[in-house]
Short mmCIF file of C-alpha atoms and ligand atoms in Angstrom, two decimals:
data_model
loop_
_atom_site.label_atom_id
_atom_site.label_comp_id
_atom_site.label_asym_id
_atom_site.label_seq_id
_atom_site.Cartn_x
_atom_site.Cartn_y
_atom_site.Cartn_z
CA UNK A 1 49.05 101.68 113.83
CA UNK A 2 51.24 104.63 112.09
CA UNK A 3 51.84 107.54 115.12
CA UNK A 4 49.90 110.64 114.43
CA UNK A 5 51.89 113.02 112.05
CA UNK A 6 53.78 115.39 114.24
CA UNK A 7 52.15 119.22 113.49
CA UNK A 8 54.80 120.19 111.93
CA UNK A 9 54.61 117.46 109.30
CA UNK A 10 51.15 118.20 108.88
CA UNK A 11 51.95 122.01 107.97
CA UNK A 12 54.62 121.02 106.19
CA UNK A 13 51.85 118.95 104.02
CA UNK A 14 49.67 121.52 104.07
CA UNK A 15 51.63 124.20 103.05
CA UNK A 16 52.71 122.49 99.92
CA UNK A 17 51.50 122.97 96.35
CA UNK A 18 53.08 119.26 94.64
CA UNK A 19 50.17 117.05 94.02
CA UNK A 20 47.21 119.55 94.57
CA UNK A 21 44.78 119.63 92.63
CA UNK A 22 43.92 122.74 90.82
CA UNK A 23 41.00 124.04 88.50
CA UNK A 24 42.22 127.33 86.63
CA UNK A 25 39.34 129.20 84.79
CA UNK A 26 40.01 131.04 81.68
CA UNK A 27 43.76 128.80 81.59
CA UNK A 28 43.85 129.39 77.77
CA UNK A 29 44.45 132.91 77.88
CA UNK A 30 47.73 135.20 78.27
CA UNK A 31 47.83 135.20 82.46
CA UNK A 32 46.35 132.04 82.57
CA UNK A 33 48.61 129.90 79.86
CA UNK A 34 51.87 131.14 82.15
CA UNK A 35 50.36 130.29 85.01
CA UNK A 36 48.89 126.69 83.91
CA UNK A 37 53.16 126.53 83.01
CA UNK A 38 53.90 127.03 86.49
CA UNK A 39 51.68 124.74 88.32
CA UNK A 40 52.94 121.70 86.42
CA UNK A 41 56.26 122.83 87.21
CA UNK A 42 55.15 123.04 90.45
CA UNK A 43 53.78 119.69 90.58
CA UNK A 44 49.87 120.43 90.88
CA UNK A 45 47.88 118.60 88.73
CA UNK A 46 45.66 121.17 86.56
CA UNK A 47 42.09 121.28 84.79
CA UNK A 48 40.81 124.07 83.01
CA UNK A 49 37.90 125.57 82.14
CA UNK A 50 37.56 128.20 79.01
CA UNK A 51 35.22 129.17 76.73
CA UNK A 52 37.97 130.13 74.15
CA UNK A 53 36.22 133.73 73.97
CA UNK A 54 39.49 135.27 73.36
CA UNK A 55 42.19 132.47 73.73
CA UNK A 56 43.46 129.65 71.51
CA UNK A 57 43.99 125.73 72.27
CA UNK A 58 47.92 126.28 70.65
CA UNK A 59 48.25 128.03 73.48
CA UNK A 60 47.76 124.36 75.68
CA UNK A 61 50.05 122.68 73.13
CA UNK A 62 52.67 125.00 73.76
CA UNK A 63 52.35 125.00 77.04
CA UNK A 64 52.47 120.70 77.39
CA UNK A 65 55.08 121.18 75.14
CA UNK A 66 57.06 123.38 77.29
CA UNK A 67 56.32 121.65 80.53
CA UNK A 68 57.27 118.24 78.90
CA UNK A 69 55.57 114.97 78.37
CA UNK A 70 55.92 114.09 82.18
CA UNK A 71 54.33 116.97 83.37
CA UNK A 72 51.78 117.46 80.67
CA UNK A 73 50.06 114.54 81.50
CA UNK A 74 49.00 116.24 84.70
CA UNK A 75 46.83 118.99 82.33
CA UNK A 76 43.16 118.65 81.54
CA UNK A 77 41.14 120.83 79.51
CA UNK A 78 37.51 121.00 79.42
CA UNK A 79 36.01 123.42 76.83
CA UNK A 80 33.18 125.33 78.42
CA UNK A 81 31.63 128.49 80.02
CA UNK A 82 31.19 129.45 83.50
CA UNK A 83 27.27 131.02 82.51
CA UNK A 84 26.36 127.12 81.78
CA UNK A 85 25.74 124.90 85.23
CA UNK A 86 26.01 121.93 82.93
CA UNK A 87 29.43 122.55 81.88
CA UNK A 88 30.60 123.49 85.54
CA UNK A 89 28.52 120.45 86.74
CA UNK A 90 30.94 118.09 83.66
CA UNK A 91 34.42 119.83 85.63
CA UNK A 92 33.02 119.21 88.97
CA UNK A 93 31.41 115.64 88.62
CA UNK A 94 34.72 114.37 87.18
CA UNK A 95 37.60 115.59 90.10
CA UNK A 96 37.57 116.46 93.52
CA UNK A 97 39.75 120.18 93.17
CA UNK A 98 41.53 121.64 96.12
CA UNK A 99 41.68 125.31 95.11
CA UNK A 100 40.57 127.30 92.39
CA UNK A 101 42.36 130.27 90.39
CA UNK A 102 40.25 132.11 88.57
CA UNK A 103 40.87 134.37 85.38
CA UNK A 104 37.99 133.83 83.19
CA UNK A 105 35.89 136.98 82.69
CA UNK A 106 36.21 140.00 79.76
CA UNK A 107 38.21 142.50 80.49
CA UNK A 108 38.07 145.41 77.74
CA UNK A 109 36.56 148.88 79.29
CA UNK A 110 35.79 150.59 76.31
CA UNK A 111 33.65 147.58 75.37
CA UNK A 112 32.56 147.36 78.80
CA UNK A 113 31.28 150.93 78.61
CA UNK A 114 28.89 149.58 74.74
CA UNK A 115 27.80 146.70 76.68
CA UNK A 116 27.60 146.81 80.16
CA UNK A 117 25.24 143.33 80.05
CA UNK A 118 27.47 141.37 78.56
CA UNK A 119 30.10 142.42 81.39
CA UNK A 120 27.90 141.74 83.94
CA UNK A 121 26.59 138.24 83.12
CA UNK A 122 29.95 137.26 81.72
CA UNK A 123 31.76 138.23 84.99
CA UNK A 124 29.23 138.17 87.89
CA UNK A 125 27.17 135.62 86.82
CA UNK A 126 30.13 133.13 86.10
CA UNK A 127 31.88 134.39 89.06
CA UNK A 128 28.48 133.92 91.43
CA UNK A 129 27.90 129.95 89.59
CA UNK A 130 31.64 128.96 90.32
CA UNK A 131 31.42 129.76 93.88
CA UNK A 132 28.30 127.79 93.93
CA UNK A 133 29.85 125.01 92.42
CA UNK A 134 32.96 125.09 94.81
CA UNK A 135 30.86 125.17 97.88
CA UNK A 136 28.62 122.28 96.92
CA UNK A 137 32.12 120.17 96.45
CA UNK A 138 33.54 121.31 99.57
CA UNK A 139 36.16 123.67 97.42
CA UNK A 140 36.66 126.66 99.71
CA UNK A 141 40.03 128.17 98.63
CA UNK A 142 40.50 130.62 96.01
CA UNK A 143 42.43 132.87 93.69
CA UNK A 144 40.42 135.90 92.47
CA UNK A 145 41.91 137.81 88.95
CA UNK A 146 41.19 141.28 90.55
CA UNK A 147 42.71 144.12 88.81
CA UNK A 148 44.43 147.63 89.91
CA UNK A 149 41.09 149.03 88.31
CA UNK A 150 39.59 148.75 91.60
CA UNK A 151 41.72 152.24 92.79
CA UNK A 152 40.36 154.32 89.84
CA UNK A 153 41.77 157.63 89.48
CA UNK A 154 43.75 157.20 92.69
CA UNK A 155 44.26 160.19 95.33
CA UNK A 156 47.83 158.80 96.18
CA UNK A 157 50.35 156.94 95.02
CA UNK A 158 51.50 153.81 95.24
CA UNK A 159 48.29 152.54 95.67
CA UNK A 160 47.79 150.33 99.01
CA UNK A 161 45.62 147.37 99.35
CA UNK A 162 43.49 149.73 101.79
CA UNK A 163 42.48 152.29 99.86
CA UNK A 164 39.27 153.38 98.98
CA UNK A 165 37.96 151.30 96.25
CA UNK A 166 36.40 153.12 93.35
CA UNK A 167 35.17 151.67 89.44
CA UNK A 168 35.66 154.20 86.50
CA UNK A 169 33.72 151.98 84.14
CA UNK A 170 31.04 148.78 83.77
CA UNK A 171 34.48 146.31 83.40
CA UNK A 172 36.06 148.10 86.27
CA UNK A 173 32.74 147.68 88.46
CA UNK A 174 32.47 143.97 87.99
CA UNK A 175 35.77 144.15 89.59
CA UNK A 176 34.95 146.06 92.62
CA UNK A 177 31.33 143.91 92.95
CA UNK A 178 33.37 140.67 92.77
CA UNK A 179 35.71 141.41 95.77
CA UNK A 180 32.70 142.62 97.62
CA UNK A 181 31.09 139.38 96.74
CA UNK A 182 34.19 137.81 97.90
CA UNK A 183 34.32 139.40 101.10
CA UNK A 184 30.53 138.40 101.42
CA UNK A 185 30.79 134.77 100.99
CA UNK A 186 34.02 134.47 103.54
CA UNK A 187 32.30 136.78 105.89
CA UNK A 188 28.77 134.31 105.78
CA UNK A 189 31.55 130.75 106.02
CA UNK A 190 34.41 131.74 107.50
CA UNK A 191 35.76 128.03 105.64
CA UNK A 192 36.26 129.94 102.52
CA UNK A 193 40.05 131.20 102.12
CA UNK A 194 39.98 133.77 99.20
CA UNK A 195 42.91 135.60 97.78
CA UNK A 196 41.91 138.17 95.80
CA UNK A 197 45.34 139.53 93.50
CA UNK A 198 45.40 142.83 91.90
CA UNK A 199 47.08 142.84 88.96
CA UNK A 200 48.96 146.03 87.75
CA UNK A 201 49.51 146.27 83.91
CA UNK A 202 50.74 142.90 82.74
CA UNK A 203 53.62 142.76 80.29
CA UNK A 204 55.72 140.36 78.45
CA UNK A 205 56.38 136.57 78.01
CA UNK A 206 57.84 133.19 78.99
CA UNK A 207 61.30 133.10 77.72
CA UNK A 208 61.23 130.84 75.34
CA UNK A 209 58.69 132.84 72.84
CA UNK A 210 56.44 130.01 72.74
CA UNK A 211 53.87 131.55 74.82
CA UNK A 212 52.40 134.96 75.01
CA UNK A 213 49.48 137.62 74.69
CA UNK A 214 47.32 137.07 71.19
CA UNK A 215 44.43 139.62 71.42
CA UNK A 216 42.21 139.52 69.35
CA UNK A 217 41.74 142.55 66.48
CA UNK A 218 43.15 145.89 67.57
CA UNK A 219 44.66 146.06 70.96
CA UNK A 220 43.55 147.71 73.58
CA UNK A 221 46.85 147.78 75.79
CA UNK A 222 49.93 149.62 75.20
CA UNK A 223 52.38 146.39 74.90
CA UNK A 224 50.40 144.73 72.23
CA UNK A 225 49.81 147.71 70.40
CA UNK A 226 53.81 148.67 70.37
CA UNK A 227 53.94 145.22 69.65
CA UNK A 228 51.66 144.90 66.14
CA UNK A 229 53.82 148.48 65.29
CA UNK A 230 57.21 146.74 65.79
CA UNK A 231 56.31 143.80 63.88
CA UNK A 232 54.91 146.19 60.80
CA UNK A 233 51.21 145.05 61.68
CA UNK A 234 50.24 148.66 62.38
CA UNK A 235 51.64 151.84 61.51
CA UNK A 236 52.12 154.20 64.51
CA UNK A 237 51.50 153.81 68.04
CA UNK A 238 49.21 157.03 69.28
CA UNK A 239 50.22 157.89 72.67
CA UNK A 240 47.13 159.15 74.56
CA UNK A 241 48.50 162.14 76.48
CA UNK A 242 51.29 164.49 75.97
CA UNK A 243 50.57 166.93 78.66
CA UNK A 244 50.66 165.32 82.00
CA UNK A 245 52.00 166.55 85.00
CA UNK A 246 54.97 163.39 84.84
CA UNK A 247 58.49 164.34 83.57
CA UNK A 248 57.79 163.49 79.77
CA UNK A 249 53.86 164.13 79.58
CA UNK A 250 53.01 160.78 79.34
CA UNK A 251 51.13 158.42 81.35
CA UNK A 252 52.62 156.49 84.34
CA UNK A 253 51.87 152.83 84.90
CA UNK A 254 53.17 149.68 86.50
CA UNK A 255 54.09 147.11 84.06
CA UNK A 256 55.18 143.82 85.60
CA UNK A 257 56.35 140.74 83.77
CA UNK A 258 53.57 138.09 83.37
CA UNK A 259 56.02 135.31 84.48
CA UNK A 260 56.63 137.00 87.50
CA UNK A 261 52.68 137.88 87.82
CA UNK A 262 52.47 133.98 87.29
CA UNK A 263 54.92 133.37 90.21
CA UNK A 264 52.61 135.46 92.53
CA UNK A 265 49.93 132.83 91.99
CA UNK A 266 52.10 130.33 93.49
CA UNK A 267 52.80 132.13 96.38
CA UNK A 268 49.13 132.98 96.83
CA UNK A 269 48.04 129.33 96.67
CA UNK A 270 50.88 128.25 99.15
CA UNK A 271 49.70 130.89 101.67
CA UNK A 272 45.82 129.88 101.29
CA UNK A 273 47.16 126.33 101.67
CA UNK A 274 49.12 127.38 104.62
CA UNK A 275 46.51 129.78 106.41
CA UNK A 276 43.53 128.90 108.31
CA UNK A 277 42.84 132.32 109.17
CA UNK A 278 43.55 133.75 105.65
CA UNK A 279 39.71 135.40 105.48
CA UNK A 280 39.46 137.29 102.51
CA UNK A 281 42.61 138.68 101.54
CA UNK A 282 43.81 141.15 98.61
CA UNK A 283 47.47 141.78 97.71
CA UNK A 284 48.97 144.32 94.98
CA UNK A 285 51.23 142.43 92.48
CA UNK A 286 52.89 144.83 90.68
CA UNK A 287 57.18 146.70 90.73
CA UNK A 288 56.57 149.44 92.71
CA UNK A 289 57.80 151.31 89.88
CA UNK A 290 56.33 153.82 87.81
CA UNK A 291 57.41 154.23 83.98
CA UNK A 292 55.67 156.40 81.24
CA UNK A 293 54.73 155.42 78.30
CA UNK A 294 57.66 156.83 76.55
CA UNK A 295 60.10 155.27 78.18
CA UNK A 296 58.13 152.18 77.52
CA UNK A 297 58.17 153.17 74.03
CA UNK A 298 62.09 153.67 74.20
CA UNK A 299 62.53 150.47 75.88
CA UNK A 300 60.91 148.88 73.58
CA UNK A 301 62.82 149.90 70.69
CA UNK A 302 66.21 149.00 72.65
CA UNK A 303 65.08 145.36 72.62
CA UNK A 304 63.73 145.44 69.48
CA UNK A 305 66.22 147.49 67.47
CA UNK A 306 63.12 148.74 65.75
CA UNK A 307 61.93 152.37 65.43
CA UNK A 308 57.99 152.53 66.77
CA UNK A 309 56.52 155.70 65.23
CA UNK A 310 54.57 157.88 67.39
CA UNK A 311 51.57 160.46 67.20
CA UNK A 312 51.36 162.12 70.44
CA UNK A 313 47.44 162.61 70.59
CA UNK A 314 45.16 164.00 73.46
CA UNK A 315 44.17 161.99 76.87
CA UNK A 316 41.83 158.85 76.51
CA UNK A 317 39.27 159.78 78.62
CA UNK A 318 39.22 157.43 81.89
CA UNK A 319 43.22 157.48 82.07
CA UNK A 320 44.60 158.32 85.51
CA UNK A 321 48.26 160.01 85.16
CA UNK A 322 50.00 157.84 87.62
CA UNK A 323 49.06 154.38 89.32
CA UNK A 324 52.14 152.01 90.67
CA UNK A 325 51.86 149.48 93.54
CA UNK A 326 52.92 149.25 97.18
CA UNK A 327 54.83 145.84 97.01
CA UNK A 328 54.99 145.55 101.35
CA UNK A 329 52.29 143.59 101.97
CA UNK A 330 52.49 140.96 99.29
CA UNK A 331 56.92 141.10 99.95
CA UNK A 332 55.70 140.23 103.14
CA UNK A 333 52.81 138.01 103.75
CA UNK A 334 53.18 136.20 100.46
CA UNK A 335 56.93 135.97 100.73
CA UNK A 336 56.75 137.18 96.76
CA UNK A 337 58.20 140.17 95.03
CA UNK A 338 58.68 141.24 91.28
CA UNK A 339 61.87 140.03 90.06
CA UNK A 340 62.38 141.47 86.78
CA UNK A 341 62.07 144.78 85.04
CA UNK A 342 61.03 146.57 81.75
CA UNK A 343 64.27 145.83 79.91
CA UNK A 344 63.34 141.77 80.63
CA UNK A 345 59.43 142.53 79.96
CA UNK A 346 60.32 144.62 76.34
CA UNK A 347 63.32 141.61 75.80
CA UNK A 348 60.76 138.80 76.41
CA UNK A 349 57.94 140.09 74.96
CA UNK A 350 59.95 141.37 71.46
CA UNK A 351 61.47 137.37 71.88
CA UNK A 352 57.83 136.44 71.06
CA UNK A 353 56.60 138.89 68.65
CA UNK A 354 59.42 138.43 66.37
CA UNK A 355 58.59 134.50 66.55
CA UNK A 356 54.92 135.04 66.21
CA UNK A 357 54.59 138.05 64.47
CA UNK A 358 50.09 137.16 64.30
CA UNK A 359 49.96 135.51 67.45
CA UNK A 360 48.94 131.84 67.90
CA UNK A 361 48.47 131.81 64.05
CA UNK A 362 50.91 131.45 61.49
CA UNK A 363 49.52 134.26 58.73
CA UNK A 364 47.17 136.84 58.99
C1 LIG B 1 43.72 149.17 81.21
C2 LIG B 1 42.38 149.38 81.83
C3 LIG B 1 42.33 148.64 83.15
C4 LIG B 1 42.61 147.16 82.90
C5 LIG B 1 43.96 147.02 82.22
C6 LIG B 1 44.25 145.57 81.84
C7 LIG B 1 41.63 151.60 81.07
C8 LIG B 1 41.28 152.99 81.47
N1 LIG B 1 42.11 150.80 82.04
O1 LIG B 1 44.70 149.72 82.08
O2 LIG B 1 41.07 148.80 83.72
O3 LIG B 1 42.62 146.46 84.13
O4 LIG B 1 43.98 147.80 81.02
O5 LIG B 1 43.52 145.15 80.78
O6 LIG B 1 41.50 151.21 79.94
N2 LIG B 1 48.26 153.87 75.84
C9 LIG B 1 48.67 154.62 74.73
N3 LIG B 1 48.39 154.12 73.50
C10 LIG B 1 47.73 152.93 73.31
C11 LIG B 1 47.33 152.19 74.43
C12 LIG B 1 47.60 152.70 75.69
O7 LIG B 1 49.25 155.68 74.87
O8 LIG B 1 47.50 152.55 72.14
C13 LIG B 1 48.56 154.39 77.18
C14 LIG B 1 47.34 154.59 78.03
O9 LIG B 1 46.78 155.85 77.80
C15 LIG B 1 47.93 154.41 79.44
C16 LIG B 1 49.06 153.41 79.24
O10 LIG B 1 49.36 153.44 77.84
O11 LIG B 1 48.47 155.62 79.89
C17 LIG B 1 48.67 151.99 79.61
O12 LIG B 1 47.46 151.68 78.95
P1 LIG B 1 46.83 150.21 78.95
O13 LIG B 1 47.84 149.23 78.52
O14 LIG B 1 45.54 150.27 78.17
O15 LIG B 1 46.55 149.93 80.48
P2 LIG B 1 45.72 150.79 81.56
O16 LIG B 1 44.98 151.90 80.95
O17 LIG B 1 46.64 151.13 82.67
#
C-alpha cells in the first residue's frame, strides 16, 4: 500500500489551481471572458453558465482561440440563466465543480434605479439558487463579483475592506445584500469558503485586442464611452463634474486593468483552495491610485493619438468625488497586487477599439 502523502504534499495539492474544476457564471462577459483566459492558462478545466443578457459567444471563440486548441478543450459552455433551477440542475447534473466564480448579475445603476425588480430577481434570486445548487453538490468554495459600490459616498479614502458598508442605489444594494447573504450562509456552515472581491472601476483589455468590453447601446462607464468617441462612434465625451474639490474638478476613481483584475481571481481561488479557515472573506482589488477623469481623458488620447472632445457638464447625481482602494490586505493575504497602470489600461484598451471599432460585431 502507497504511504500516506506527507502534509506538506497534501497542501501542496491543495493549494493548487491545475486540474480544478471550475464553474464561472456570467463567463461570456468583459471580466468574465479574461478570466475564463486565465484559468485555462492556469490549467483548470472551466464550464460556464450565461444567459448572453449582455455578452456574445465570439467572445468564447476568441477566447479558445487565444488559449489554443490544447487548452480550449478544457472550456464548456452551457447557455442558461441562474433564475431557472432546470438550467442550474443541466450544469450541475453533468460535473462535479470544485469552486465557483461568480459574475453573472446586471450591473447598470441608472437602470437599477427604473427597475429595481428586475435587479433584485436577476441578482438575488440567481445569487440565492446558485448557492443552493452548490450546497446540494457539496460545492462550498466561492468567488463573489462584489463591487467598490458597497462604500458609497465614502467618509475616507482609500477605502478599507472594514468600512462601513453603505448602497447609493437598487444595483448597489443587491451588492451589499449579497455579501450579507454571504456572510450568512458561511456563518450557518462554517464548510463554505467565500471570497467576496471588490472590484474598483475596471479598465482595458488582453493584449492581443481580441478580447474586450462590448456594451451594449450607450455606455454607461467612462472607458467605453471615451472609447465609442475615439473610434468616431459618438461625438463628445460629457464629463459629469467640473467643480470638485480634486486638482482639475473632475472626478477621482480607481481604474485597474481587467487582466490584472483577472489575475486577482487566481489568487483568490488559490487562497480558498489553500485555507480552511478562510470564512467569509472580502478583499479590495483595485491601484491604490486615484486619477480624474481628465487625466483619463488625456491618457487616453496619448495612446490613441486621437483628440476626444469634451463638454464639461454638471455632477451626475450619485457620483462620489474620490474613491481608490487600500491594496494591504489583498498584497498581503492574497499574495496579489495591481501590476499595471493607466498608460497600459488606455494602450490596451485603444489596441482593441481600433481592431473592433463595434465590439464583437463587425459593422454597426
Ligand atoms: C459605476 C457605478 C458603480 C459600478 C461601476 C461599474 C455609479 C454611480 N456607479 O462606477 O456602482 O460598480 O460603475 O459598473 O454609476 N463619467 C463621465 N462621463 C461619462 C461616464 C462617466 O464623466 O460619460 C465619470 C463619472 O462621473 C465618474 C467617472 O467618470 O466620475 C467614472 O464613472 P463610471 O465609469 O461610470 O464608474 P463609477 O461611477 O465609478
Amino acid at each position: 500500500m502507497a504511504p500516506p502523502p506527507s502534509s506538506s504534499a497534501s497542501t501542496e495539492r491543495e493549494t493548487m489551481t491545475t486540474r480544478r474544476s471550475v464553474l464561472v457564471t456570467g463567463g461570456a462577459g468583459f471580466i468574465g471572458s479574461h478570466t475564463v483566459l486565465q484559468l485555462l492558462r492556469e490549467g483548470c478545466h472551466v464550464s460556464i453558465i450565461d444567459n448572453l443578457d449582455n455578452s456574445v459567444p465570439e467572445a468564447l471563440d476568441r477566447v479558445r482561440a487565444l488559449a489554443g486548441p490544447a487548452l480550449a478543450q478544457n472550456l464548456r459552455f452551457f447557455l442558461g440563466d441562474l433564475r431557472s433551477k432546470e438550467d442550474l440542475e443541466k450544469v450541475f447534473s453533468s460535473k462535479r465543480y470544485d469552486a465557483v466564480i461568480h459574475f453573472a448579475g446586471l450591473k447598470a445603476v441608472g437602470e437599477s434605479v427604473a427597475r429595481p425588480f428586475l435587479y433584485y430577481d436577476n441578482n438575488l434570486v440567481g445569487t440565492i439558487n446558485l448557492y443552493e445548487f452548490m450546497a446540494k453538490n457539496g460545492c462550498k468554495k466561492m468567488v463573489f463579483s462584489s463591487s467598490a459600490t458597497v462604500y458609497g459616498q465614502p467618509d475616507k479614502i482609500p477605502c478599507v475592506e472594514d468600512f462601513e458598508l453603505k448602497a447609493m442605489n437598487p444595483y448597489g444594494r443587491t451588492k451589499l445584500f449579497l455579501e450579507e447573504i454571504a456572510r450568512d450562509i458561511q456563518k450557518a456552515d462554517p464548510e463554505w469558503r467565500i471570497i467576496l472581491l471588490r472590484y474598483f472601476n475596471p479598465v482595458g483589455a488582453h493584449e492581443s485586442g481580441q478580447i474586450g468590453e462590448d456594451p451594449k447601446g450607450i455606455p454607461n462607464n467612462l472607458m467605453p464611452y471615451i472609447q465609442q468617441v475615439a473610434v468616431g462612434r459618438l461625438p463628445e465625451l460629457n464629463v459629469y463634474g467640473k467643480d470638485y474639490p480634486t486638482k482639475d474638478g473632475s472626478a477621482i476613481r480607481d481604474y485597474i486593468h481587467v487582466m490584472d483584475l483577472a489575475d486577482g481571481h487566481i489568487a483568490a481561488l488559490r487562497k480558498l483552495f489553500a485555507t480552511e479557515d478562510i470564512g467569509c472573506a472580502a478583499y479590495n482589488l483595485g491601484t491604490g491610485c486615484g486619477t480624474s477623469v481628465l487625466e483619463m481623458v488625456a491618457a487616453f488620447e496619448k495612446a490613441s493619438g486621437k483628440k476626444i472632445p469634451v463638454k464639461l457638464c454638471p455632477r451626475r447625481p450619485g457620483d462620489a468625488t474620490a474613491v481608490y482602494a487600500s491594496t494591504e490586505k489583498a498584497q498581503k493575504e492574497l499574495g496579489w497586487r495591481a501590476k499595471y497602470g493607466i498608460e497600459e489600461m488606455c494602450r490596451d484598451q485603444w489596441n482593441w477599439a481600433s481592431k473592433n471599432p463595434y465590439g464583437y460585431r463587425s459593422q454597426p
